[in-house]
Amino acid sequence: MRYSKLFGRTVKDAPKDETSVNAKLLTQAGFIRKEVAGVYNFLPLGLRVVNKISNIVREEMNKISGQEILLSALQNKENWQKSGRWNSFDALFKLASQFEKEYALGPTHEEVLVPLAQEFILSYKDLPVYLYQIQTKFRDEARAKSGVLRGREFLMKDFYSFHKTEEDMNDYYEKMKAAYKNVFERLGLAAIETKASGGTFSEFSHEYQVITEAGEDEIIYCPGGDFSENTEISKVPEGKQCDLGHGPLRKVKTIEVGNIFPLSDKFSKAFGLKFKDNKGEEKYVMMGCYGLGITRAMGAIVEVNHDDKGIIWPAEVAPFDVHMVHIEDAESEPWAKEVYEKLTEAGIEVLWDDREAATAGQKFADADLIGIPVRLVVSKKVGKGKVEVKKRNETESKIMGVKDVLTYFCKCDDCECTDCLEK
Ligand code: ATP
Ligand code: MG
């Protein structure tokens, strides 16, 4: 992608009406634009990140047999009354139609999916079943000052599992924990699995908490990794020694990026979701639900991965693999083109800063602000057929030939990089 053609561009100053780091940096770097408080538009760079996060989540959910669906955002009021949440869900957007009908604007989807599941889950042979979606949610949040961390409109992955027994639900709950661990590792987010209240859903739940001053939660945890509780429920004092000898427990501010609940029969009972077991007896279906904030994860990544120059994306979620800064002059133009084509052919995503009017200084500053993990420089000074390679989070750079750049990124066994050619 040529930067000169990209829709959206960097701006010098942070927007005055944003206070959060994520909203300031994502706006300045050309990833998002605010529509109204708590609602954002995603520009090409921003959508690339959202899609990368979504695809990682999708891959990990598919690995544990999740089937992807897409449920309605405009929801039946009667089902919200049936579950008792039409009046008790604080942040529910209620939408009045001009034709004297009211709808819920979906903040979550138990009220849609449980009645729908009734049509297909009849006998023990129909269980277990695992369904998820990645979809826009709406919540009438009281405060929306945290950028994409707390939106009134935001993207969430919500997953629902249906089981014959409580035991099966609990087994699957552990599988989901392992899947969440994979997701957050791939996102480059150190998310701490934390025991928390289950609210009106269940006796307890588990939250995935990322340490940041921008967060609204607080956990008490062992830095050795064997204990973490939300301070809303924890009775353990800060400074207590960890049982395994890891040292004192710490209290820190965090943002919740995911939350999983063993629902048991809470919604099955509300909607009469039953199945016939192998003796022909009717039983309530056991359920679990598992949320993960896609756009919130994006915001959390920015909150924990930036410096005074801009964002530093973890490799798997970066909008491009490489930011190629081309210091324009007539001679180096064909080299830049060659590097771009070779890398692109090898499946490496390159953002090519080909702007004629921008100075080298502006291009370097923008590369740091946008935060793609690897920067390449092609110029007369670097030399014909050579590129300067520098990681966003390092200061040292290296000069290498194009084939060695391919080796640097090679994920395969048969491209034109030095390693593959030697094989
Ligand atoms: P919070 O406690 O932060 O308000 P929640 O417990 O109400 O969130 P859930 O209903 O469990 O959230 O939603 C699942 C996930 O969706 C959360 O873990 C979070 O990552 C994300 N999420 C929830 N509310 C928002 C929001 N307003 N903006 C962005 N993401 C959100
Ligand atoms: Mg929560």
Coordinates of N, CA, C and O and ligand atoms in Angstrom, one line a residue, residues 89 107-108 137 139 141 143 147-158 201 207-208 216-217 255-261 290-297, ligand 1:
F89 N -31.2 -4.3 33.0 CA -29.9 -4.1 32.3 C -29.7 -2.6 32.2 O -30.3 -1.9 31.3
P107 N -26.8 -5.3 23.5 CA -25.6 -5.1 24.3 C -24.9 -6.5 24.5 O -23.8 -6.5 24.9
T108 N -25.6 -7.6 24.2 CA -25.2 -9.0 24.4 C -26.3 -9.8 23.8 O -27.3 -9.3 23.4
K137 N -21.7 -4.3 19.4 CA -22.6 -4.2 20.5 C -22.9 -2.7 20.9 O -22.1 -1.9 20.6
R139 N -24.1 -0.2 24.1 CA -24.4 0.0 25.5 C -24.4 1.4 25.9 O -23.5 2.2 25.5
E141 N -23.4 3.5 28.0 CA -22.5 3.7 29.1 C -22.6 5.1 29.7 O -22.7 6.1 28.9
R143 N -20.2 6.8 31.3 CA -19.0 7.6 31.0 C -18.4 7.0 29.8 O -18.3 5.8 29.6
G147 N -11.8 6.4 25.3 CA -11.5 6.1 23.9 C -12.2 4.7 23.6 O -13.3 4.5 24.0
V148 N -11.5 3.9 22.9 CA -12.1 2.6 22.5 C -12.1 1.6 23.6 O -12.6 0.5 23.4
L149 N -11.6 1.9 24.8 CA -11.7 1.0 25.9 C -13.1 0.9 26.4 O -13.6 -0.2 26.8
R150 N -13.9 2.0 26.3 CA -15.3 1.9 26.7 C -16.1 2.7 25.7 O -16.2 3.9 25.8
G151 N -16.7 2.0 24.8 CA -17.5 2.6 23.8 C -19.0 2.5 24.1 O -19.4 1.6 24.9
R152 N -19.8 3.3 23.4 CA -21.2 3.1 23.5 C -21.6 2.2 22.3 O -22.6 1.5 22.3
E153 N -20.7 2.1 21.3 CA -20.8 1.1 20.2 C -19.4 0.5 20.2 O -18.4 1.2 20.1
F154 N -19.3 -0.8 20.2 CA -18.0 -1.5 20.2 C -18.1 -2.9 19.6 O -19.2 -3.5 19.5
L155 N -17.0 -3.5 19.3 CA -17.0 -4.8 18.7 C -16.6 -5.8 19.8 O -15.6 -5.6 20.5
M156 N -17.4 -6.9 19.9 CA -17.2 -7.9 20.9 C -17.2 -9.3 20.2 O -18.0 -9.5 19.3
K157 N -16.5 -10.2 20.8 CA -16.7 -11.6 20.4 C -17.5 -12.2 21.6 O -17.1 -12.0 22.7
D158 N -18.6 -12.7 21.3 CA -19.4 -13.4 22.3 C -19.6 -14.8 21.9 O -20.1 -15.1 20.8
F201 N -25.1 -13.4 36.9 CA -25.0 -14.6 36.0 C -24.7 -15.9 36.7 O -25.3 -16.9 36.4
E207 N -12.1 -13.1 34.8 CA -11.8 -12.0 33.9 C -10.4 -12.0 33.5 O -9.5 -12.6 34.1
Y208 N -10.2 -11.4 32.3 CA -8.8 -11.3 31.8 C -8.4 -9.9 31.9 O -9.0 -9.0 31.2
E216 N -10.2 0.6 34.7 CA -11.2 1.0 35.7 C -11.4 -0.1 36.8 O -12.2 0.1 37.7
D217 N -10.7 -1.2 36.6 CA -10.8 -2.3 37.6 C -9.5 -2.3 38.5 O -8.6 -1.6 38.2
I255 N -7.5 -3.1 33.1 CA -8.7 -3.1 32.2 C -9.1 -4.5 31.9 O -8.2 -5.3 31.6
E256 N -10.4 -4.8 32.0 CA -10.9 -6.2 31.7 C -11.0 -6.3 30.1 O -11.8 -5.6 29.5
V257 N -10.3 -7.2 29.6 CA -10.4 -7.4 28.1 C -11.3 -8.7 27.8 O -11.7 -8.8 26.6
G258 N -11.5 -9.5 28.8 CA -12.4 -10.7 28.5 C -13.0 -11.1 29.8 O -12.5 -10.7 30.9
N259 N -14.1 -11.8 29.7 CA -14.9 -12.2 30.9 C -15.6 -13.5 30.6 O -16.4 -13.5 29.6
I260 N -15.4 -14.6 31.3 CA -16.1 -15.9 31.0 C -16.9 -16.3 32.2 O -16.5 -16.1 33.4
F261 N -18.1 -16.9 31.9 CA -19.1 -17.2 33.0 C -19.6 -18.6 32.8 O -20.0 -19.0 31.7
Y290 N -18.9 -16.5 27.1 CA -17.5 -16.1 27.1 C -17.3 -14.9 26.2 O -17.4 -14.9 25.0
G291 N -17.0 -13.7 26.8 CA -16.9 -12.5 26.0 C -15.5 -12.0 25.9 O -14.6 -12.3 26.7
L292 N -15.2 -11.3 24.8 CA -13.9 -10.7 24.6 C -14.1 -9.4 23.8 O -14.7 -9.4 22.7
G293 N -13.6 -8.3 24.3 CA -13.7 -7.0 23.7 C -12.7 -6.8 22.6 O -11.5 -6.7 22.9
I294 N -13.1 -6.9 21.3 CA -12.2 -6.8 20.2 C -11.6 -5.3 20.2 O -10.4 -5.1 20.2
T295 N -12.5 -4.3 20.1 CA -12.0 -3.0 20.0 C -11.3 -2.5 21.4 O -10.4 -1.8 21.4
R296 N -11.8 -3.1 22.5 CA -11.2 -2.7 23.8 C -9.8 -3.3 23.8 O -8.9 -2.7 24.3
A297 N -9.6 -4.5 23.2 CA -8.3 -5.1 23.2 C -7.3 -4.3 22.4 O -6.2 -4.0 22.8
Ligands
ATP1 P1 -17.0 -3.7 32.1 O1 -17.0 -4.4 33.5 O2 -15.7 -3.3 31.7 O3 -18.1 -2.7 32.0 P2 -18.6 -6.0 31.4 O4 -18.2 -6.9 32.5 O5 -19.9 -5.3 31.4 O6 -17.4 -4.9 31.1 P3 -19.1 -8.1 29.5 O7 -20.6 -7.9 29.4 O8 -18.6 -9.2 30.2 O9 -18.4 -6.7 30.0 O10 -18.5 -8.0 28.0 C1 -17.5 -8.8 27.5 C2 -16.3 -8.0 27.1 O11 -16.7 -6.9 26.2 C3 -15.6 -7.3 28.2 O12 -14.7 -8.2 28.8 C4 -14.9 -6.2 27.5 O13 -13.7 -6.6 27.0 C5 -15.9 -5.8 26.4 N1 -16.7 -4.6 26.7 C6 -17.7 -4.5 27.6 N2 -18.2 -3.3 27.6 C7 -17.5 -2.6 26.7 C8 -17.5 -1.2 26.2 N3 -18.4 -0.4 26.7 N4 -16.6 -0.9 25.3 C9 -15.7 -1.7 24.8 N5 -15.6 -3.0 25.2 C10 -16.5 -3.4 26.1

